PDB file of N, CA, C and O in Angstrom:
ATOM      1  N   MET U 287       0.393  -1.454  -0.052  1.00 67.00           N
ATOM      2  CA  MET U 287      -0.234  -0.012  -0.147  1.00 67.00           C
ATOM      3  C   MET U 287       1.048   1.710   0.118  1.00 67.00           C
ATOM      4  O   MET U 287       0.835   2.089  -0.891  1.00 67.00           O
ATOM      5  N   LYS U 288       1.902   0.814   0.542  1.00 79.00           N
ATOM      6  CA  LYS U 288       2.910   2.628   0.606  1.00 79.00           C
ATOM      7  C   LYS U 288       3.761   2.820  -0.428  1.00 79.00           C
ATOM      8  O   LYS U 288       3.824   3.734  -0.904  1.00 79.00           O
ATOM      9  N   LYS U 289       3.637   1.667  -1.291  1.00 85.00           N
ATOM     10  CA  LYS U 289       4.597   1.647  -2.455  1.00 85.00           C
ATOM     11  C   LYS U 289       3.162   2.319  -3.540  1.00 85.00           C
ATOM     12  O   LYS U 289       4.015   2.845  -4.137  1.00 85.00           O
ATOM     13  N   ALA U 290       2.274   2.186  -3.538  1.00 76.00           N
ATOM     14  CA  ALA U 290       1.053   2.317  -4.149  1.00 76.00           C
ATOM     15  C   ALA U 290       1.195   4.147  -4.117  1.00 76.00           C
ATOM     16  O   ALA U 290       0.953   4.545  -4.763  1.00 76.00           O
ATOM     17  N   LYS U 291       1.115   4.445  -2.687  1.00 77.00           N
ATOM     18  CA  LYS U 291       0.640   5.691  -2.215  1.00 77.00           C
ATOM     19  C   LYS U 291       2.070   6.635  -3.087  1.00 77.00           C
ATOM     20  O   LYS U 291       1.580   7.617  -3.570  1.00 77.00           O
ATOM     21  N   ARG U 292       2.747   5.799  -2.463  1.00 87.00           N
ATOM     22  CA  ARG U 292       4.422   6.869  -3.185  1.00 87.00           C
ATOM     23  C   ARG U 292       4.301   7.304  -4.874  1.00 87.00           C
ATOM     24  O   ARG U 292       4.421   8.631  -5.104  1.00 87.00           O
ATOM     25  N   ILE U 293       3.588   6.126  -4.986  1.00 86.00           N
ATOM     26  CA  ILE U 293       3.968   6.433  -7.502  1.00 86.00           C
ATOM     27  C   ILE U 293       2.590   7.092  -6.955  1.00 86.00           C
ATOM     28  O   ILE U 293       2.917   8.167  -8.275  1.00 86.00           O
ATOM     29  N   LEU U 294       1.700   7.027  -6.789  1.00 78.00           N
ATOM     30  CA  LEU U 294      -0.207   7.998  -7.530  1.00 78.00           C
ATOM     31  C   LEU U 294       0.506   9.194  -6.809  1.00 78.00           C
ATOM     32  O   LEU U 294       0.823  10.092  -7.037  1.00 78.00           O
ATOM     33  N   ALA U 295       0.938   9.696  -5.410  1.00 82.00           N
ATOM     34  CA  ALA U 295       1.624  10.728  -5.685  1.00 82.00           C
ATOM     35  C   ALA U 295       2.839  11.392  -6.064  1.00 82.00           C
ATOM     36  O   ALA U 295       2.739  12.461  -6.191  1.00 82.00           O
ATOM     37  N   ILE U 296       3.985  10.266  -6.289  1.00 89.00           N
ATOM     38  CA  ILE U 296       4.744  11.139  -7.545  1.00 89.00           C
ATOM     39  C   ILE U 296       4.080  11.658  -9.079  1.00 89.00           C
ATOM     40  O   ILE U 296       4.602  12.233  -9.161  1.00 89.00           O
ATOM     41  N   ILE U 297       2.707  10.992  -9.061  1.00 87.00           N
ATOM     42  CA  ILE U 297       2.762  10.836 -10.410  1.00 87.00           C
ATOM     43  C   ILE U 297       1.718  12.319 -10.285  1.00 87.00           C
ATOM     44  O   ILE U 297       2.034  12.894 -11.474  1.00 87.00           O
ATOM     45  N   GLY U 298       1.104  12.219  -9.505  1.00 81.00           N
ATOM     46  CA  GLY U 298       0.651  14.034  -8.778  1.00 81.00           C
ATOM     47  C   GLY U 298       1.361  14.541  -8.925  1.00 81.00           C
ATOM     48  O   GLY U 298       0.764  15.489  -9.407  1.00 81.00           O
ATOM     49  N   CYS U 299       2.191  14.709  -8.509  1.00 87.00           N
ATOM     50  CA  CYS U 299       3.205  15.994  -8.665  1.00 87.00           C
ATOM     51  C   CYS U 299       4.226  16.188  -9.674  1.00 87.00           C
ATOM     52  O   CYS U 299       3.933  17.202 -10.068  1.00 87.00           O
ATOM     53  N   ILE U 300       3.290  15.339 -10.014  1.00 91.00           N
ATOM     54  CA  ILE U 300       4.887  15.549 -11.575  1.00 91.00           C
ATOM     55  C   ILE U 300       3.545  16.117 -13.045  1.00 91.00           C
ATOM     56  O   ILE U 300       4.214  17.249 -13.233  1.00 91.00           O
ATOM     57  N   LEU U 301       2.306  15.609 -12.772  1.00 84.00           N
ATOM     58  CA  LEU U 301       0.974  16.543 -13.346  1.00 84.00           C
ATOM     59  C   LEU U 301       1.059  17.735 -12.771  1.00 84.00           C
ATOM     60  O   LEU U 301       0.740  18.552 -13.713  1.00 84.00           O
ATOM     61  N   LEU U 302       0.946  17.997 -11.992  1.00 83.00           N
ATOM     62  CA  LEU U 302       0.638  19.161 -11.304  1.00 83.00           C
ATOM     63  C   LEU U 302       1.866  20.374 -11.498  1.00 83.00           C
ATOM     64  O   LEU U 302       1.819  21.610 -12.530  1.00 83.00           O
ATOM     65  N   VAL U 303       2.954  20.011 -11.468  1.00 88.00           N
ATOM     66  CA  VAL U 303       4.306  20.714 -11.741  1.00 88.00           C
ATOM     67  C   VAL U 303       4.120  20.739 -13.661  1.00 88.00           C
ATOM     68  O   VAL U 303       4.765  21.975 -13.510  1.00 88.00           O
ATOM     69  N   SER U 304       4.112  19.725 -14.216  1.00 88.00           N
ATOM     70  CA  SER U 304       3.960  19.986 -15.667  1.00 88.00           C
ATOM     71  C   SER U 304       2.533  21.267 -15.940  1.00 88.00           C
ATOM     72  O   SER U 304       3.359  21.861 -16.823  1.00 88.00           O
ATOM     73  N   MET U 305       1.683  20.864 -15.404  1.00 83.00           N
ATOM     74  CA  MET U 305       0.752  22.139 -15.791  1.00 83.00           C
ATOM     75  C   MET U 305       0.422  23.717 -15.574  1.00 83.00           C
ATOM     76  O   MET U 305       0.894  24.263 -16.161  1.00 83.00           O
ATOM     77  N   TYR U 306       2.068  23.673 -13.950  1.00 85.00           N
ATOM     78  CA  TYR U 306       2.000  24.888 -13.738  1.00 85.00           C
ATOM     79  C   TYR U 306       3.564  25.857 -14.780  1.00 85.00           C
ATOM     80  O   TYR U 306       3.395  26.721 -15.194  1.00 85.00           O
ATOM     81  N   VAL U 307       4.037  24.553 -15.185  1.00 87.00           N
ATOM     82  CA  VAL U 307       4.973  24.413 -16.122  1.00 87.00           C
ATOM     83  C   VAL U 307       4.402  25.462 -17.930  1.00 87.00           C
ATOM     84  O   VAL U 307       4.858  25.955 -17.901  1.00 87.00           O
ATOM     85  N   VAL U 308       3.415  24.681 -18.216  1.00 84.00           N
ATOM     86  CA  VAL U 308       2.828  25.099 -19.272  1.00 84.00           C
ATOM     87  C   VAL U 308       2.301  26.509 -19.115  1.00 84.00           C
ATOM     88  O   VAL U 308       2.111  26.892 -20.076  1.00 84.00           O
ATOM     89  N   THR U 309       1.547  26.413 -18.325  1.00 82.00           N
ATOM     90  CA  THR U 309       0.981  27.905 -18.233  1.00 82.00           C
ATOM     91  C   THR U 309       2.062  28.949 -17.774  1.00 82.00           C
ATOM     92  O   THR U 309       1.566  30.008 -19.115  1.00 82.00           O
ATOM     93  N   ILE U 310       3.428  28.841 -17.199  1.00 85.00           N
ATOM     94  CA  ILE U 310       3.795  29.716 -17.217  1.00 85.00           C
ATOM     95  C   ILE U 310       4.713  29.914 -18.880  1.00 85.00           C
ATOM     96  O   ILE U 310       4.819  31.361 -19.124  1.00 85.00           O
ATOM     97  N   VAL U 311       4.799  29.393 -19.271  1.00 85.00           N
ATOM     98  CA  VAL U 311       5.696  28.975 -20.831  1.00 85.00           C
ATOM     99  C   VAL U 311       4.166  29.768 -21.687  1.00 85.00           C
ATOM    100  O   VAL U 311       4.749  30.854 -22.472  1.00 85.00           O
ATOM    101  N   LEU U 312       3.124  29.470 -21.561  1.00 81.00           N
ATOM    102  CA  LEU U 312       2.227  30.290 -22.197  1.00 81.00           C
ATOM    103  C   LEU U 312       1.776  32.045 -22.163  1.00 81.00           C
ATOM    104  O   LEU U 312       1.586  32.155 -23.319  1.00 81.00           O
ATOM    105  N   ALA U 313       1.874  32.067 -20.843  1.00 81.00           N
ATOM    106  CA  ALA U 313       1.992  33.197 -20.447  1.00 81.00           C
ATOM    107  C   ALA U 313       3.460  33.778 -21.039  1.00 81.00           C
ATOM    108  O   ALA U 313       2.559  35.504 -21.376  1.00 81.00           O
ATOM    109  N   LEU U 314       4.311  33.452 -21.181  1.00 87.00           N
ATOM    110  CA  LEU U 314       5.408  33.814 -21.382  1.00 87.00           C
ATOM    111  C   LEU U 314       5.519  34.443 -22.677  1.00 87.00           C
ATOM    112  O   LEU U 314       6.369  35.521 -23.241  1.00 87.00           O
ATOM    113  N   THR U 315       5.016  33.600 -23.777  1.00 87.00           N
ATOM    114  CA  THR U 315       5.099  33.974 -25.126  1.00 87.00           C
ATOM    115  C   THR U 315       3.950  34.743 -25.640  1.00 87.00           C
ATOM    116  O   THR U 315       3.664  35.061 -26.947  1.00 87.00           O
ATOM    117  N   ASP U 316       2.596  34.646 -24.388  1.00 82.00           N
ATOM    118  CA  ASP U 316       1.865  35.321 -24.692  1.00 82.00           C
ATOM    119  C   ASP U 316       0.742  35.335 -25.558  1.00 82.00           C
ATOM    120  O   ASP U 316      -0.015  35.538 -26.970  1.00 82.00           O
ATOM    121  N   ASP U 317       0.877  33.857 -25.600  1.00 78.00           N
ATOM    122  CA  ASP U 317      -0.134  33.066 -26.574  1.00 78.00           C
ATOM    123  C   ASP U 317      -1.650  32.980 -25.533  1.00 78.00           C
ATOM    124  O   ASP U 317      -2.167  33.661 -24.940  1.00 78.00           O
ATOM    125  N   PRO U 318      -2.539  32.872 -26.994  1.00 86.00           N
ATOM    126  CA  PRO U 318      -4.114  33.013 -26.900  1.00 86.00           C
ATOM    127  C   PRO U 318      -4.714  32.102 -25.517  1.00 86.00           C
ATOM    128  O   PRO U 318      -6.017  32.645 -25.190  1.00 86.00           O
ATOM    129  N   ASN U 319      -4.253  30.780 -25.907  1.00 80.00           N
ATOM    130  CA  ASN U 319      -4.343  30.170 -24.559  1.00 80.00           C
ATOM    131  C   ASN U 319      -4.397  30.010 -23.328  1.00 80.00           C
ATOM    132  O   ASN U 319      -4.824  28.975 -22.695  1.00 80.00           O
ATOM    133  N   THR U 320      -3.255  30.982 -23.397  1.00 81.00           N
ATOM    134  CA  THR U 320      -2.856  31.042 -21.696  1.00 81.00           C
ATOM    135  C   THR U 320      -4.069  31.281 -20.742  1.00 81.00           C
ATOM    136  O   THR U 320      -3.890  30.242 -19.357  1.00 81.00           O
ATOM    137  N   MET U 321      -5.472  31.758 -20.795  1.00 85.00           N
ATOM    138  CA  MET U 321      -6.561  31.320 -19.687  1.00 85.00           C
ATOM    139  C   MET U 321      -6.625  30.651 -20.023  1.00 85.00           C
ATOM    140  O   MET U 321      -6.700  29.890 -18.483  1.00 85.00           O
ATOM    141  N   ASN U 322      -6.876  29.699 -20.608  1.00 84.00           N
ATOM    142  CA  ASN U 322      -7.737  28.418 -20.592  1.00 84.00           C
ATOM    143  C   ASN U 322      -6.731  27.512 -19.911  1.00 84.00           C
ATOM    144  O   ASN U 322      -7.136  26.528 -19.119  1.00 84.00           O
ATOM    145  N   ALA U 323      -5.016  27.387 -20.366  1.00 79.00           N
ATOM    146  CA  ALA U 323      -4.366  26.660 -19.375  1.00 79.00           C
ATOM    147  C   ALA U 323      -4.429  27.682 -17.942  1.00 79.00           C
ATOM    148  O   ALA U 323      -3.952  25.987 -17.187  1.00 79.00           O
ATOM    149  N   PHE U 324      -4.414  28.328 -17.943  1.00 83.00           N
ATOM    150  CA  PHE U 324      -4.412  29.052 -16.503  1.00 83.00           C
ATOM    151  C   PHE U 324      -5.663  28.150 -15.522  1.00 83.00           C
ATOM    152  O   PHE U 324      -5.706  27.453 -14.613  1.00 83.00           O
ATOM    153  N   ARG U 325      -6.969  28.139 -16.275  1.00 85.00           N
ATOM    154  CA  ARG U 325      -8.227  27.773 -15.391  1.00 85.00           C
ATOM    155  C   ARG U 325      -7.715  25.962 -15.225  1.00 85.00           C
ATOM    156  O   ARG U 325      -8.256  25.307 -14.662  1.00 85.00           O
ATOM    157  N   ALA U 326      -7.159  25.240 -16.478  1.00 83.00           N
ATOM    158  CA  ALA U 326      -6.922  24.203 -16.113  1.00 83.00           C
ATOM    159  C   ALA U 326      -5.774  23.472 -15.083  1.00 83.00           C
ATOM    160  O   ALA U 326      -6.004  22.426 -14.698  1.00 83.00           O
ATOM    161  N   SER U 327      -4.919  24.388 -15.063  1.00 81.00           N
ATOM    162  CA  SER U 327      -4.254  24.513 -14.265  1.00 81.00           C
ATOM    163  C   SER U 327      -5.172  24.134 -12.519  1.00 81.00           C
ATOM    164  O   SER U 327      -4.456  23.760 -11.468  1.00 81.00           O
ATOM    165  N   ILE U 328      -6.025  25.306 -12.523  1.00 86.00           N
ATOM    166  CA  ILE U 328      -6.690  25.649 -11.098  1.00 86.00           C
ATOM    167  C   ILE U 328      -7.092  24.124 -11.282  1.00 86.00           C
ATOM    168  O   ILE U 328      -7.276  23.633 -10.393  1.00 86.00           O
ATOM    169  N   TYR U 329      -8.058  23.758 -12.256  1.00 88.00           N
ATOM    170  CA  TYR U 329      -8.571  22.817 -12.048  1.00 88.00           C
ATOM    171  C   TYR U 329      -7.918  21.440 -11.633  1.00 88.00           C
ATOM    172  O   TYR U 329      -8.800  20.758 -10.694  1.00 88.00           O
ATOM    173  N   CYS U 330      -7.012  21.504 -12.267  1.00 82.00           N
ATOM    174  CA  CYS U 330      -5.901  20.244 -12.139  1.00 82.00           C
ATOM    175  C   CYS U 330      -5.439  20.357 -10.409  1.00 82.00           C
ATOM    176  O   CYS U 330      -5.316  19.537  -9.405  1.00 82.00           O
ATOM    177  N   THR U 331      -5.026  21.451  -9.603  1.00 83.00           N
ATOM    178  CA  THR U 331      -4.605  21.661  -8.706  1.00 83.00           C
ATOM    179  C   THR U 331      -5.562  20.977  -7.344  1.00 83.00           C
ATOM    180  O   THR U 331      -5.713  20.663  -6.344  1.00 83.00           O
ATOM    181  N   ILE U 332      -6.926  20.996  -7.513  1.00 88.00           N
ATOM    182  CA  ILE U 332      -7.948  20.581  -6.476  1.00 88.00           C
ATOM    183  C   ILE U 332      -8.558  19.018  -7.050  1.00 88.00           C
ATOM    184  O   ILE U 332      -8.133  18.518  -6.492  1.00 88.00           O
ATOM    185  N   ILE U 333      -8.927  19.242  -8.354  1.00 89.00           N
ATOM    186  CA  ILE U 333      -9.026  17.041  -8.862  1.00 89.00           C
ATOM    187  C   ILE U 333      -8.082  16.582  -8.858  1.00 89.00           C
ATOM    188  O   ILE U 333      -8.407  15.376  -8.324  1.00 89.00           O
ATOM    189  N   VAL U 334      -6.688  16.877  -9.422  1.00 82.00           N
ATOM    190  CA  VAL U 334      -5.812  15.754  -9.259  1.00 82.00           C
ATOM    191  C   VAL U 334      -5.967  14.899  -7.654  1.00 82.00           C
ATOM    192  O   VAL U 334      -5.553  13.982  -7.672  1.00 82.00           O
ATOM    193  N   PRO U 335      -5.537  15.806  -6.496  1.00 85.00           N
ATOM    194  CA  PRO U 335      -5.516  15.339  -5.231  1.00 85.00           C
ATOM    195  C   PRO U 335      -6.779  14.191  -5.056  1.00 85.00           C
ATOM    196  O   PRO U 335      -6.370  13.580  -4.509  1.00 85.00           O
ATOM    197  N   VAL U 336      -7.909  14.886  -5.004  1.00 90.00           N
ATOM    198  CA  VAL U 336      -8.855  14.411  -5.098  1.00 90.00           C
ATOM    199  C   VAL U 336      -9.202  12.905  -5.185  1.00 90.00           C
ATOM    200  O   VAL U 336      -9.116  12.261  -4.929  1.00 90.00           O
ATOM    201  N   LEU U 337      -8.628  12.669  -7.172  1.00 87.00           N
ATOM    202  CA  LEU U 337      -8.308  11.498  -7.313  1.00 87.00           C
ATOM    203  C   LEU U 337      -7.942  10.660  -6.924  1.00 87.00           C
ATOM    204  O   LEU U 337      -7.703   9.460  -6.957  1.00 87.00           O
ATOM    205  N   ILE U 338      -6.406  11.224  -6.462  1.00 82.00           N
ATOM    206  CA  ILE U 338      -5.543  10.423  -5.637  1.00 82.00           C
ATOM    207  C   ILE U 338      -5.779   9.556  -4.830  1.00 82.00           C
ATOM    208  O   ILE U 338      -5.804   8.502  -4.412  1.00 82.00           O
ATOM    209  N   TRP U 339      -6.580  10.072  -3.837  1.00 87.00           N
ATOM    210  CA  TRP U 339      -7.281  10.481  -2.841  1.00 87.00           C
ATOM    211  C   TRP U 339      -8.277   9.292  -3.165  1.00 87.00           C
ATOM    212  O   TRP U 339      -8.281   8.352  -2.153  1.00 87.00           O
ATOM    213  N   ALA U 340      -8.855   9.114  -4.088  1.00 90.00           N
ATOM    214  CA  ALA U 340     -10.068   8.522  -4.431  1.00 90.00           C
ATOM    215  C   ALA U 340      -9.442   7.373  -4.526  1.00 90.00           C
ATOM    216  O   ALA U 340     -10.191   5.795  -4.394  1.00 90.00           O
ATOM    217  N   TYR U 341      -8.365   7.439  -5.478  1.00 84.00           N
ATOM    218  CA  TYR U 341      -7.947   5.944  -5.741  1.00 84.00           C
ATOM    219  C   TYR U 341      -7.345   5.480  -4.543  1.00 84.00           C
ATOM    220  O   TYR U 341      -7.815   3.480  -4.600  1.00 84.00           O
ATOM    221  N   GLY U 342      -7.416   5.290  -3.851  1.00 82.00           N
ATOM    222  CA  GLY U 342      -6.176   5.120  -2.734  1.00 82.00           C
ATOM    223  C   GLY U 342      -7.223   4.374  -1.773  1.00 82.00           C
ATOM    224  O   GLY U 342      -7.119   4.039  -0.875  1.00 82.00           O
ATOM    225  N   PHE U 343      -8.498   5.151  -2.000  1.00 89.00           N
ATOM    226  CA  PHE U 343      -9.512   4.593  -1.192  1.00 89.00           C
ATOM    227  C   PHE U 343     -10.216   3.356  -1.461  1.00 89.00           C
ATOM    228  O   PHE U 343     -10.320   2.736  -0.462  1.00 89.00           O
ATOM    229  N   ILE U 344     -10.351   3.633  -2.779  1.00 90.00           N
ATOM    230  CA  ILE U 344     -11.371   2.178  -3.559  1.00 90.00           C
ATOM    231  C   ILE U 344      -9.983   1.458  -3.647  1.00 90.00           C
ATOM    232  O   ILE U 344     -10.233  -0.130  -3.051  1.00 90.00           O
ATOM    233  N   TYR U 345      -8.489   1.627  -3.316  1.00 84.00           N
ATOM    234  CA  TYR U 345      -7.960   0.140  -4.044  1.00 84.00           C
ATOM    235  C   TYR U 345      -7.527  -0.046  -2.011  1.00 84.00           C
ATOM    236  O   TYR U 345      -7.845  -1.601  -1.637  1.00 84.00           O
ATOM    237  N   ARG U 346      -7.866   0.473  -0.807  1.00 85.00           N
ATOM    238  CA  ARG U 346      -7.774  -0.054   0.143  1.00 85.00           C
ATOM    239  C   ARG U 346      -9.791  -1.197   0.594  1.00 85.00           C
ATOM    240  O   ARG U 346      -9.515  -1.972   1.552  1.00 85.00           O
ATOM    241  N   LEU U 347     -10.442  -0.028  -0.103  1.00 91.00           N
ATOM    242  CA  LEU U 347     -11.593  -1.314  -0.104  1.00 91.00           C
ATOM    243  C   LEU U 347     -11.418  -2.253  -0.876  1.00 91.00           C
ATOM    244  O   LEU U 347     -11.872  -3.789  -0.065  1.00 91.00           O
ATOM    245  N   LEU U 348     -10.290  -2.559  -1.666  1.00 91.00           N
ATOM    246  CA  LEU U 348     -10.859  -3.788  -2.630  1.00 91.00           C
ATOM    247  C   LEU U 348     -10.056  -4.729  -1.876  1.00 91.00           C
ATOM    248  O   LEU U 348     -10.268  -5.810  -2.594  1.00 91.00           O
ATOM    249  N   LYS U 349      -8.906  -4.166  -1.656  1.00 83.00           N
ATOM    250  CA  LYS U 349      -8.260  -5.354  -0.992  1.00 83.00           C
ATOM    251  C   LYS U 349      -8.106  -6.032   0.045  1.00 83.00           C
ATOM    252  O   LYS U 349      -8.278  -6.820   0.093  1.00 83.00           O
ATOM    253  N   LYS U 350      -9.239  -5.477   1.057  1.00 72.00           N
ATOM    254  CA  LYS U 350      -9.838  -6.571   2.176  1.00 72.00           C
ATOM    255  C   LYS U 350     -10.708  -7.514   1.970  1.00 72.00           C
ATOM    256  O   LYS U 350     -11.024  -7.535   0.643  1.00 72.00           O
TER     257      LYS U 350
END
């Protein structure tokens, strides 16, 4: 279980950091899709940790 949690946490961190980097790069290049990327970053900041928690919770329920 600890290994699965660690892997999910690492994947979540990579997703969030990559979204932030994409948003910053788009903002610096004055791309018209910057606001969409910003909204996606905010959305992922909330949804990714919730999904990781839910996957861990379901994993614990199914493992029993």
